[in-house]
């Protein structure tokens, strides 16, 4: 599994857990994610690349079951501090509008994703399934090498989305970096609809 994807998945879990504890996200909302698409957006020589990613079904129901498989590689060890710059945009009247960083969600700069991973999964604790079963890392450092997540099922819980994350078309870009150098870049596009 590509370390950026792993960081993105775990980082999303961190944000969900953090917001749930703060009361920003509440259980009870049903939503669908449609038209999920992704691509690498970095330089061809970036050390971290996502090679494959498949998710099903389309639409993805929240709550519901998500089936995913992924592969990727990093030619360098990913260790603290790892920065992550996220740009989140929503399509409004045919134009893409940047969503500001609100309560650590949106277009935000995260100084050290490794610290966030440690908060979610404390050092010494096993990685959650199915990462643990496949020997995939869930915290820093992530050694250089190739990673693969075979087709696996994930249960997506019910959550109430923040008030500003409403129905519509979204695109996000995440740039992973260290010491001012880009390690990788990933773009994701999707549509979100409450049901």
Coordinates of C-alpha atoms in Angstrom, one line a residue:
X1 CA 0.0 0.0 0.0
X2 CA 1.3 3.4 -0.9
X3 CA 2.4 5.3 2.3
X4 CA 0.5 8.4 1.2
X5 CA -2.7 6.4 0.8
X6 CA -2.1 4.8 4.2
X7 CA -1.5 8.3 5.7
X8 CA -4.6 9.7 4.1
X9 CA -6.8 6.8 5.3
X10 CA -5.4 6.9 8.8
X11 CA -5.4 10.7 8.8
X12 CA -9.1 10.6 7.9
X13 CA -9.7 8.2 10.8
X14 CA -7.8 10.6 13.1
X15 CA -9.9 13.6 12.0
X16 CA -13.1 11.6 12.4
X17 CA -12.1 10.4 15.9
X18 CA -10.9 13.8 17.0
X19 CA -14.1 15.5 15.8
X20 CA -16.3 12.8 17.3
X21 CA -14.6 13.4 20.7
X22 CA -15.1 17.2 20.3
X23 CA -18.7 16.8 19.2
X24 CA -18.0 18.2 15.7
X25 CA -19.1 14.9 14.0
X26 CA -22.1 13.0 15.4
X27 CA -23.5 9.6 14.5
X28 CA -26.7 9.4 12.5
X29 CA -26.1 10.8 9.0
X30 CA -26.3 8.7 5.9
X31 CA -24.4 9.8 2.7
X32 CA -23.2 8.4 -0.6
X33 CA -19.9 9.0 -2.3
X34 CA -20.2 8.8 -6.1
X35 CA -17.6 8.9 -8.9
X36 CA -14.6 8.4 -6.7
X37 CA -11.4 9.0 -8.8
X38 CA -7.7 9.5 -8.1
X39 CA -4.4 10.2 -9.7
X40 CA -0.8 11.0 -8.8
X41 CA -0.1 14.7 -9.2
X42 CA 3.6 14.9 -8.3
X43 CA 6.7 14.9 -10.4
X44 CA 7.6 11.6 -12.1
X45 CA 10.6 11.3 -9.8
X46 CA 8.7 11.8 -6.5
X47 CA 9.8 9.1 -4.1
X48 CA 6.3 8.1 -3.0
X49 CA 3.7 6.9 -5.7
X50 CA 0.4 5.2 -5.6
X51 CA 0.4 2.5 -8.3
X52 CA -3.1 1.1 -8.1
X53 CA -6.2 1.9 -6.1
X54 CA -9.7 0.4 -6.5
X55 CA -12.7 1.0 -4.4
X56 CA -16.2 -0.4 -4.6
X57 CA -19.1 -0.1 -4.8
X58 CA -20.0 3.0 -6.6
X59 CA -21.8 4.7 -5.0
X60 CA -20.1 4.1 -1.6
X61 CA -22.7 4.2 1.2
X62 CA -21.9 5.8 4.5
X63 CA -22.6 3.8 6.7
X64 CA -21.8 0.8 4.7
X65 CA -19.2 -1.6 3.5
X66 CA -16.2 -0.4 1.4
X67 CA -14.0 -2.8 -0.5
X68 CA -10.6 -1.5 -1.4
X69 CA -7.3 -2.7 -2.8
X70 CA -4.1 -0.7 -3.3
X71 CA -0.4 -0.8 -4.1
X72 CA 2.4 1.7 -4.2
X73 CA 6.0 2.3 -3.2
X74 CA 8.3 4.7 -1.6
X75 CA 12.0 4.9 -2.4
X76 CA 12.8 6.8 0.9
X77 CA 11.9 6.1 4.5
X78 CA 9.0 8.3 5.6
X79 CA 9.8 9.5 9.1
X80 CA 8.9 12.5 11.3
X81 CA 8.4 15.3 10.7
X82 CA 6.2 14.6 7.6
X83 CA 4.1 17.6 6.5
X84 CA 0.9 17.3 4.6
X85 CA -0.7 20.2 2.7
X86 CA -4.3 19.5 1.8
X87 CA -6.3 21.6 -0.7
X88 CA -10.0 20.9 -0.7
X89 CA -12.3 22.5 -3.3
X90 CA -16.0 22.4 -4.0
X91 CA -17.7 23.1 -7.3
X92 CA -20.0 26.1 -7.0
X93 CA -21.9 27.4 -10.1
X94 CA -19.3 25.9 -12.4
X95 CA -16.3 27.3 -10.5
X96 CA -14.0 25.5 -8.1
X97 CA -13.9 27.3 -4.7
X98 CA -11.2 26.6 -2.1
X99 CA -12.7 25.5 1.3
X100 CA -10.7 27.1 4.1
X101 CA -9.3 25.1 7.0
X102 CA -12.0 24.9 9.7
X103 CA -11.4 22.9 12.9
X104 CA -8.5 21.1 11.2
X105 CA -10.7 20.0 8.2
X106 CA -10.6 21.5 4.7
X107 CA -7.6 23.2 3.0
X108 CA -5.1 22.7 5.9
X109 CA -1.4 22.4 6.5
X110 CA -0.5 19.6 8.9
X111 CA 3.1 20.1 10.3
X112 CA 3.6 16.5 11.3
X113 CA 1.3 13.7 10.3
X114 CA 3.4 11.3 12.3
X115 CA 2.3 12.9 15.5
X116 CA -1.3 12.5 14.4
X117 CA -0.8 8.9 13.6
X118 CA 0.7 8.3 17.1
X119 CA -2.4 9.9 18.7
X120 CA -4.7 7.6 16.8
X121 CA -2.6 4.4 17.2
X122 CA -0.2 4.8 20.1
X123 CA 3.3 3.3 19.7
X124 CA 3.3 -0.3 20.9
X125 CA -0.3 -0.9 19.8
X126 CA -1.0 -3.2 16.9
X127 CA -2.1 -1.6 13.6
X128 CA -5.9 -2.0 12.9
X129 CA -7.1 -4.8 10.6
X130 CA -6.6 -5.5 7.8
X131 CA -3.3 -3.6 8.0
X132 CA -2.0 -5.8 10.8
X133 CA -2.8 -9.1 9.0
X134 CA -0.9 -7.9 5.9
X135 CA 2.1 -6.4 7.8
X136 CA 1.4 -2.9 6.6
X137 CA 2.6 0.0 8.7
X138 CA 0.2 2.5 10.3
X139 CA 2.7 4.9 11.9
X140 CA 6.1 6.4 11.2
X141 CA 8.7 5.5 10.3
X142 CA 7.5 3.8 7.1
X143 CA 10.4 2.0 5.5
X144 CA 11.3 2.4 1.9
X145 CA 9.8 -0.4 -0.2
X146 CA 6.7 -1.6 -2.0
X147 CA 3.4 -2.1 -0.3
X148 CA 0.3 -3.9 -1.3
X149 CA -3.2 -4.2 0.3
X150 CA -5.1 -7.0 -1.3
X151 CA -8.9 -6.6 -1.7
X152 CA -10.2 -5.9 1.8
X153 CA -13.5 -4.9 3.4
X154 CA -13.9 -1.9 5.6
X155 CA -17.0 -0.9 7.7
X156 CA -17.7 2.8 7.3
X157 CA -19.6 4.1 10.3
X158 CA -22.4 6.6 10.4
X159 CA -21.2 10.2 11.0
X160 CA -22.7 13.6 10.7
X161 CA -20.7 15.7 8.3
X162 CA -19.6 19.2 9.2
X163 CA -22.2 21.8 8.3
X164 CA -19.9 23.2 5.5
X165 CA -19.4 19.8 3.9
X166 CA -22.7 19.6 2.0
X167 CA -23.9 17.9 -1.2
X168 CA -21.8 18.5 -4.2
X169 CA -18.7 17.8 -6.3
X170 CA -15.4 17.9 -4.5
X171 CA -11.7 17.6 -5.3
X172 CA -8.8 17.4 -3.0
X173 CA -5.1 17.4 -3.4
X174 CA -2.6 16.2 -0.7
X175 CA 1.1 17.0 -0.9
X176 CA 3.3 15.0 1.4
X177 CA 6.7 16.6 2.2
X178 CA 9.7 16.6 4.4
X179 CA 12.3 19.3 5.0
X180 CA 10.7 21.5 2.2
X181 CA 10.9 18.7 -0.4
X182 CA 7.9 17.1 -2.0
X183 CA 7.7 13.3 -1.5
X184 CA 4.5 12.7 -3.3
X185 CA 1.2 14.2 -4.4
X186 CA -2.3 12.7 -4.8
X187 CA -5.5 14.1 -6.2
X188 CA -8.9 12.7 -5.4
X189 CA -12.3 13.7 -6.9
X190 CA -15.8 12.6 -5.8
X191 CA -19.4 13.7 -5.4
X192 CA -21.1 13.7 -2.0
X193 CA -24.8 13.3 -1.5
X194 CA -26.8 13.0 1.7
X195 CA -29.5 10.3 1.6

